[in-house]
């Protein structure tokens, strides 16, 4: 006789109940949703049998919102109200978009170009967060319909090189869609989870992820269910869309060659040509040539043939551009090519033969392609979601991801004190003690920065906040502990606490827009190529800070106790102060430090006189017996 498993009255669920959780790959070109059924990860399909959902949203005249294949079919007819590739704009501002000429949307110009960008549609102003939320809503409804119940939560994947703003924008979109985000998971890590568990793989693997709008490369060590990211790099503004754009520009050149009266294309024609370019790119994956035929709104007929050889020539620089972050990741992980057991290709754009050839040539081994590059990220996310909600699994997963850029704060002199170095394992928390600069200082302004350089001016500011209510003390007496915490999603929070009083301030870093890839690349490149320049700049800044501190301290002492020394001694000290002030304005750190030493030497007798006077005041009116020796 079988035993029945029952629960106490009032319990919301039986102990054995399977909780419904999903993994979502929110992609630039296509999005997917997956779950774990009967201990196996599987991608969920819509009612027409489609697994891929085109990441396209159309705002209809009747107020409805259409997402996916039907929206994609109307891209060329209604480009302003049909938005594709919104992921490329997540966490971005207008100033982050260098070239808008080939993007057929109505961006709203703002007085503040650093604000999150907005697009004008017939449904009103829409942000990339709202557009992405519509895609997530559709995937959520697909999952609930397929699984027949309410979801406990979702793991949503993001490019490994997404910065704080882009990650926060993704979480905001999920919240708008009504999803409980269990975790943001880096796409290469998700792919490694799916590949590692499916193939029972162990060793060091490279995940080469080229999607529709982003490129990531991560190096992971897989060992008995532990997925440790050793290094990550990438380009959050490089993907399949850029290959489409190269074809688009080539077609425009062909039109100019055949017509002397060429005029700039309108929004509908731009979208039409971009769509034809994407179709040609996909056709050339398995064919030697692609025919591009269409008629523009002015009646111009376009009929050109793009060969596979010409396509490789047009996109050669884009493929090469992916290898630079790959080399950096290998260098950061301190690995040689011989250390790599396998290279896993992820993302639909890796189907292009020239991409696969370049990867194979660089790593000197055939890439692993036994899993569908479109689906592997969603499958890995589903496996992680299943584990996070507590469903029974034979796979004991431990994911050790990393942060892509160093995090720190500004100190006196415009210097950066790095608290969390790049490629630190997540989640991570680091604390460091700081102090006040002036006597009686009761507040401290804290600027949080991201980057690899030594000076704040060369890094990107993420947030400002203030710690107020510090008890008045002598300069250097206060102890302010600043704590940086980066959670498993890669999101940062910072707190500052004055140790003696318990006064505390806290900020969750939520910038309105993020870093451009050029800025990230420039930060890393500059940090490697400008070490000597940075060292000299830091020495100069530190010398100037020291000069300012001693000038302030000696000037205050003269104002209080100048009567303890002769007029001649006082004049000598004041002259040295003046000389140090002048020298501190130069760029010679050695001269500044020498002037500091000269001032210190000039004040030795004055310091002794102050010490004697202080002791005399302390002993005044007391006899020897009353003093504890």
Coordinates of N, CA, C and O in Angstrom, one line a residue, residues 160-161 188 204-209 215-221 228-235 321-337 339-340 343 362-363 402-404 422-423 517 520-521 524-525 528:
X160 N 27.9 39.8 -19.6 CA 28.9 39.9 -18.4 C 29.4 41.3 -18.3 O 29.7 41.7 -17.2
X161 N 29.5 42.0 -19.4 CA 30.1 43.3 -19.4 C 29.0 44.4 -19.2 O 29.3 45.6 -19.4
X188 N 27.5 34.3 -20.3 CA 28.5 33.3 -20.5 C 28.4 32.2 -19.3 O 28.7 31.0 -19.6
X204 N 39.1 24.0 -17.8 CA 39.0 25.4 -18.1 C 38.4 25.6 -19.5 O 39.0 25.1 -20.5
X205 N 37.3 26.4 -19.5 CA 36.6 26.6 -20.8 C 36.5 28.1 -21.1 O 36.4 28.9 -20.2
X206 N 36.5 28.5 -22.4 CA 36.2 29.8 -22.8 C 34.8 29.9 -23.4 O 34.4 29.0 -24.2
X207 N 34.0 30.8 -22.9 CA 32.6 31.0 -23.4 C 32.7 32.3 -24.3 O 32.9 33.4 -23.8
X208 N 32.6 32.1 -25.6 CA 32.6 33.1 -26.6 C 31.2 33.4 -27.0 O 30.6 32.6 -27.7
X209 N 30.7 34.6 -26.6 CA 29.2 34.9 -26.7 C 29.1 36.1 -27.6 O 29.3 37.2 -27.1
X215 N 28.8 41.5 -27.1 CA 29.8 40.5 -27.2 C 30.4 40.3 -25.8 O 30.8 41.3 -25.1
X216 N 30.5 39.1 -25.3 CA 31.2 38.7 -24.0 C 32.1 37.6 -24.2 O 31.8 36.7 -25.0
X217 N 33.2 37.6 -23.5 CA 34.1 36.4 -23.4 C 34.4 36.2 -21.9 O 34.7 37.1 -21.2
X218 N 34.1 35.0 -21.5 CA 34.4 34.7 -20.1 C 35.2 33.4 -20.1 O 35.0 32.5 -20.9
X219 N 36.1 33.3 -19.1 CA 36.9 32.1 -18.9 C 36.5 31.5 -17.6 O 36.6 32.2 -16.5
X220 N 36.0 30.3 -17.6 CA 35.5 29.6 -16.4 C 36.3 28.3 -16.2 O 36.7 27.6 -17.1
X221 N 36.4 28.0 -14.9 CA 36.9 26.7 -14.5 C 35.8 25.9 -13.9 O 35.1 26.3 -13.0
X228 N 33.6 28.6 -11.6 CA 34.3 29.7 -11.2 C 34.8 30.6 -12.4 O 35.5 30.1 -13.2
X229 N 34.3 31.8 -12.4 CA 34.7 32.7 -13.5 C 36.1 33.3 -13.2 O 36.3 33.9 -12.1
X230 N 37.1 33.0 -14.0 CA 38.5 33.4 -13.8 C 38.7 34.9 -14.3 O 39.5 35.6 -13.7
X231 N 38.0 35.2 -15.4 CA 38.2 36.5 -16.0 C 37.0 36.7 -17.0 O 36.5 35.8 -17.6
X232 N 36.7 38.0 -17.2 CA 35.7 38.3 -18.2 C 36.1 39.6 -18.9 O 36.8 40.5 -18.4
X233 N 35.6 39.8 -20.1 CA 35.8 41.0 -20.9 C 34.8 41.0 -22.0 O 33.9 40.1 -22.1
X234 N 34.8 42.0 -22.8 CA 33.8 42.1 -23.9 C 33.6 43.5 -24.4 O 34.3 44.4 -24.1
X235 N 32.5 43.6 -25.1 CA 32.1 44.9 -25.7 C 30.5 44.9 -25.7 O 29.9 44.1 -26.5
X321 N 37.7 42.6 -33.9 CA 37.3 43.4 -32.7 C 36.9 42.5 -31.6 O 37.1 42.9 -30.4
X322 N 36.4 41.3 -31.8 CA 36.1 40.4 -30.8 C 37.3 39.7 -30.2 O 37.2 39.2 -29.0
X323 N 38.4 39.7 -30.9 CA 39.6 39.0 -30.4 C 40.4 39.8 -29.4 O 41.1 39.2 -28.6
X324 N 40.3 41.1 -29.5 CA 41.0 41.9 -28.5 C 40.5 41.7 -27.1 O 41.4 41.4 -26.2
X325 N 39.2 41.7 -26.8 CA 38.8 41.4 -25.4 C 39.1 39.9 -25.0 O 39.4 39.6 -23.9
X326 N 39.1 39.1 -26.0 CA 39.5 37.7 -25.8 C 40.9 37.5 -25.3 O 41.2 36.8 -24.3
X327 N 41.8 38.2 -25.9 CA 43.2 38.2 -25.5 C 43.4 38.8 -24.1 O 44.2 38.3 -23.3
X328 N 42.6 39.9 -23.8 CA 42.7 40.5 -22.5 C 42.2 39.6 -21.4 O 42.8 39.5 -20.3
X329 N 41.1 38.9 -21.7 CA 40.6 37.9 -20.7 C 41.6 36.8 -20.5 O 41.8 36.4 -19.3
X330 N 42.3 36.3 -21.5 CA 43.3 35.3 -21.3 C 44.4 35.8 -20.5 O 45.0 35.1 -19.6
X331 N 44.8 37.0 -20.7 CA 45.9 37.6 -20.0 C 45.5 37.8 -18.5 O 46.3 37.5 -17.6
X332 N 44.3 38.3 -18.3 CA 43.9 38.5 -16.9 C 43.8 37.2 -16.1 O 44.0 37.2 -14.9
X333 N 43.4 36.1 -16.8 CA 43.3 34.8 -16.2 C 44.7 34.1 -16.1 O 44.8 33.0 -15.5
X334 N 45.7 34.7 -16.7 CA 47.1 34.2 -16.6 C 47.1 32.8 -17.2 O 47.7 31.9 -16.6
X335 N 46.5 32.6 -18.4 CA 46.4 31.3 -19.0 C 47.0 31.4 -20.4 O 47.1 32.4 -21.1
X336 N 47.6 30.2 -20.8 CA 48.1 30.0 -22.2 C 47.0 29.3 -23.0 O 46.1 28.6 -22.4
X337 N 47.1 29.3 -24.3 CA 46.1 28.6 -25.1 C 46.1 27.1 -24.8 O 45.0 26.5 -24.9
X339 N 46.1 25.8 -22.0 CA 45.4 25.5 -20.8 C 43.9 25.4 -21.0 O 43.1 25.0 -20.1
X340 N 43.4 25.8 -22.2 CA 42.0 25.8 -22.5 C 41.5 24.4 -23.0 O 42.0 24.0 -24.1
X343 N 36.3 25.6 -26.2 CA 35.7 26.9 -26.5 C 34.2 26.7 -26.8 O 33.9 26.0 -27.8
X362 N 42.3 31.2 -33.6 CA 43.0 31.8 -32.5 C 43.3 30.8 -31.4 O 44.4 30.7 -30.9
X363 N 42.3 29.9 -31.1 CA 42.5 29.0 -30.0 C 43.1 27.7 -30.4 O 43.4 26.8 -29.6
X402 N 32.3 37.2 -11.5 CA 33.2 38.3 -11.1 C 32.6 39.6 -11.6 O 31.7 39.7 -12.4
X403 N 33.2 40.7 -11.0 CA 32.9 42.1 -11.4 C 33.8 42.5 -12.5 O 35.0 42.3 -12.4
X404 N 33.3 43.2 -13.6 CA 34.2 43.5 -14.7 C 35.1 44.6 -14.6 O 36.2 44.7 -15.2
X422 N 38.8 44.8 -10.2 CA 38.1 44.1 -11.2 C 38.4 42.6 -11.2 O 39.5 42.2 -10.7
X423 N 37.5 41.8 -11.7 CA 37.6 40.4 -11.7 C 37.6 39.8 -10.2 O 38.1 38.7 -10.0
X517 N 31.0 51.3 -24.2 CA 32.0 50.4 -24.4 C 33.4 51.1 -24.7 O 34.4 50.7 -24.2
X520 N 34.8 52.0 -21.4 CA 35.3 50.8 -20.7 C 36.7 50.4 -21.3 O 37.6 50.2 -20.6
X521 N 36.7 50.3 -22.6 CA 37.9 50.0 -23.3 C 39.0 51.0 -23.0 O 40.2 50.6 -22.8
X524 N 40.5 50.5 -19.5 CA 41.4 49.4 -19.3 C 42.7 49.6 -20.1 O 43.8 49.3 -19.6
X525 N 42.5 50.1 -21.3 CA 43.7 50.4 -22.2 C 44.6 51.4 -21.5 O 45.8 51.3 -21.5
X528 N 46.6 50.0 -18.6 CA 47.8 49.2 -18.9 C 48.9 50.0 -19.5 O 50.1 49.8 -19.3

